[in-house]
Structure formats: C-alpha cells, structure tokens
Amino acid sequence: MPAVMEAIDRMTADEKIQTMEYLWSQIESSDAGFVPPPWHGQELARREALYQAGKVPVYSWSDVKARLEARCAAR
C-alpha cells in the first residue's frame, strides 16, 4: 500500500474530511483537464430525479457539517 494511503488510514475522521476538501479544491483549481467518469453524471441525474420528486430529505451544509463534527467529537 502506498505511504500516502497508510497515512490516511491513521488520520482522524476530521483530518480525512479536511484532506478530502483540500483534494477537491486542488482538482477544481488546477486540473482543468479532469473529466469525471460517466457514472458520476448518471448518479447526479438519479439523485436530481429523487430530489425533484421530493423523495429525499434536504439539509443545509451547515447542518451536515455540524452533525459530522458532533459525530467526530463523540469518538
């Protein structure tokens, strides 16, 4: 297993979330040639259809982050 993956395995959940946010920001800002795989679009379309049909709960980002932070703090 590559060393970076071993380091990720040792991270706390909060550190993993921060790392994920950092990686996505780097992909967005520096890799203009990135093309997501076709299944990403298919999954987004599926979720959009569920949302439009009112079949999924909707949470604000601040609520989601607060729930994740509370979960991490409880560990």
XYZ file of N, CA and C in Angstrom:
225
model
N 0.845 -1.172 0.000
C 0.000 0.000 0.000
C 0.894 1.240 0.000
N 0.570 2.231 -0.848
C 1.383 3.453 -0.875
C 1.380 4.161 0.480
N 2.478 4.847 0.777
C 2.634 5.525 2.067
C 1.522 6.535 2.310
N 1.074 7.225 1.272
C 0.022 8.221 1.464
C -1.269 7.563 1.957
N -1.561 6.375 1.476
C -2.769 5.667 1.915
C -2.622 5.184 3.357
N -1.435 4.765 3.712
C -1.198 4.379 5.100
C -1.368 5.579 6.021
N -0.899 6.744 5.571
C -1.065 7.963 6.368
C -2.546 8.308 6.519
N -3.305 8.148 5.455
C -4.747 8.409 5.511
C -5.417 7.467 6.495
N -5.010 6.215 6.507
C -5.582 5.242 7.445
C -5.383 5.662 8.898
N -4.313 6.389 9.170
C -4.025 6.813 10.548
C -4.723 8.115 10.932
N -5.324 8.804 9.970
C -5.967 10.092 10.239
C -7.275 9.923 11.010
N -7.610 10.978 11.748
C -8.927 11.025 12.384
C -9.957 11.326 11.299
N -11.224 11.159 11.628
C -12.282 11.461 10.660
C -12.230 12.930 10.252
N -11.986 13.823 11.204
C -11.896 15.249 10.902
C -10.743 15.528 9.939
N -9.607 14.911 10.177
C -8.460 15.096 9.280
C -8.758 14.563 7.883
N -9.482 13.451 7.798
C -9.840 12.887 6.493
C -10.774 13.824 5.730
N -11.736 14.426 6.436
C -12.656 15.362 5.790
C -11.893 16.581 5.299
N -10.993 17.110 6.124
C -10.190 18.261 5.706
C -9.339 17.910 4.483
N -8.777 16.719 4.471
C -7.962 16.272 3.342
C -8.805 16.146 2.083
N -10.007 15.585 2.221
C -10.901 15.447 1.080
C -11.265 16.811 0.499
N -11.598 17.760 1.381
C -11.931 19.104 0.924
C -10.747 19.734 0.197
N -9.559 19.533 0.732
C -8.357 20.079 0.105
C -8.129 19.458 -1.279
N -8.258 18.137 -1.362
C -8.040 17.460 -2.644
C -9.025 17.938 -3.702
N -10.312 18.059 -3.351
C -11.294 18.530 -4.323
C -10.988 19.957 -4.755
N -10.576 20.814 -3.813
C -10.252 22.193 -4.194
C -9.061 22.215 -5.146
N -8.101 21.329 -4.946
C -6.945 21.258 -5.838
C -7.340 20.771 -7.225
N -8.225 19.795 -7.286
C -8.695 19.287 -8.584
C -9.453 20.387 -9.319
N -10.326 21.096 -8.593
C -11.120 22.159 -9.219
C -10.248 23.293 -9.749
N -9.231 23.664 -8.991
C -8.465 24.848 -9.356
C -7.277 24.571 -10.274
N -6.775 23.355 -10.289
C -5.532 23.148 -11.026
C -5.588 22.094 -12.120
N -6.652 21.354 -12.213
C -6.685 20.279 -13.203
C -7.858 20.475 -14.158
N -7.742 21.481 -15.016
C -8.821 21.801 -15.946
C -9.118 20.648 -16.904
N -8.179 19.737 -17.080
C -8.380 18.620 -17.994
C -9.095 17.434 -17.362
N -9.444 17.543 -16.090
C -10.112 16.431 -15.410
C -11.509 16.223 -15.980
N -11.789 15.004 -16.372
C -13.116 14.639 -16.865
C -13.638 13.524 -15.957
N -14.733 13.785 -15.245
C -15.253 12.755 -14.364
C -15.751 11.546 -15.163
N -15.737 10.376 -14.547
C -16.218 9.186 -15.258
C -17.730 9.285 -15.519
N -18.223 8.591 -16.532
C -19.650 8.676 -16.895
C -20.602 8.365 -15.740
N -20.203 7.473 -14.853
C -21.127 7.109 -13.780
C -21.389 8.267 -12.833
N -20.488 9.251 -12.763
C -20.734 10.431 -11.925
C -21.978 11.170 -12.430
N -22.039 11.404 -13.720
C -23.194 12.090 -14.307
C -24.477 11.304 -14.125
N -24.384 9.988 -14.268
C -25.562 9.139 -14.096
C -26.070 9.203 -12.654
N -25.147 9.179 -11.707
C -25.537 9.248 -10.298
C -26.139 10.603 -9.958
N -25.550 11.670 -10.493
C -26.110 13.000 -10.256
C -27.522 13.113 -10.831
N -27.738 12.564 -12.011
C -29.072 12.594 -12.629
C -30.070 11.804 -11.784
N -29.641 10.660 -11.263
C -30.524 9.839 -10.428
C -30.916 10.610 -9.167
N -29.933 11.237 -8.539
C -30.203 11.986 -7.309
C -31.061 13.213 -7.579
N -30.825 13.875 -8.684
C -31.641 15.033 -9.051
C -33.101 14.631 -9.229
N -33.320 13.481 -9.869
C -34.691 12.995 -10.075
C -35.368 12.713 -8.729
N -34.630 12.099 -7.803
C -35.188 11.847 -6.470
C -35.505 13.155 -5.754
N -34.614 14.127 -5.866
C -34.828 15.428 -5.242
C -36.062 16.110 -5.830
N -36.140 16.139 -7.158
C -37.277 16.786 -7.824
C -38.607 16.122 -7.447
N -38.572 14.815 -7.195
C -39.779 14.075 -6.817
C -40.092 14.222 -5.321
N -39.230 14.925 -4.582
C -39.455 15.119 -3.146
C -39.239 13.863 -2.324
N -38.380 12.982 -2.804
C -38.167 11.694 -2.143
C -36.917 11.631 -1.277
N -36.228 12.742 -1.107
C -35.032 12.750 -0.266
C -35.086 13.937 0.690
N -34.590 13.747 1.906
C -34.538 14.885 2.818
C -33.455 15.869 2.371
N -33.646 17.126 2.685
C -32.693 18.159 2.304
C -32.156 18.814 3.570
N -30.830 18.901 3.667
C -30.173 19.500 4.824
C -29.251 20.606 4.341
N -29.123 21.651 5.137
C -28.169 22.702 4.791
C -26.762 22.176 5.039
N -25.780 22.768 4.350
C -24.393 22.344 4.525
C -23.950 22.574 5.963
N -24.401 23.683 6.580
C -24.003 23.945 7.969
C -24.551 22.864 8.904
N -25.765 22.369 8.649
C -26.314 21.276 9.466
C -25.513 19.990 9.278
N -25.150 19.698 8.048
C -24.380 18.482 7.763
C -23.021 18.548 8.452
N -22.334 19.685 8.320
C -21.018 19.824 8.957
C -21.134 19.714 10.476
N -22.178 20.321 11.046
C -22.363 20.249 12.497
C -22.596 18.811 12.945
N -23.375 18.061 12.176
C -23.615 16.660 12.521
C -22.332 15.839 12.430
N -21.532 16.089 11.395
C -20.261 15.375 11.250
C -19.293 15.735 12.371
N -19.240 17.012 12.696
C -18.338 17.442 13.779
C -18.766 16.840 15.109
N -20.070 16.783 15.355
C -20.564 16.178 16.597
C -20.228 14.696 16.647
N -20.365 14.031 15.514
C -20.035 12.602 15.446
C -18.548 12.375 15.730
N -17.711 13.228 15.152
C -16.259 13.100 15.376
C -15.910 13.385 16.832
N -16.557 14.373 17.429
C -16.267 14.738 18.812
C -16.704 13.645 19.790
N -17.700 12.862 19.391
C -18.217 11.810 20.269
C -17.313 10.588 20.312
N -16.357 10.516 19.427
C -15.475 9.342 19.388
C -14.424 9.390 20.438
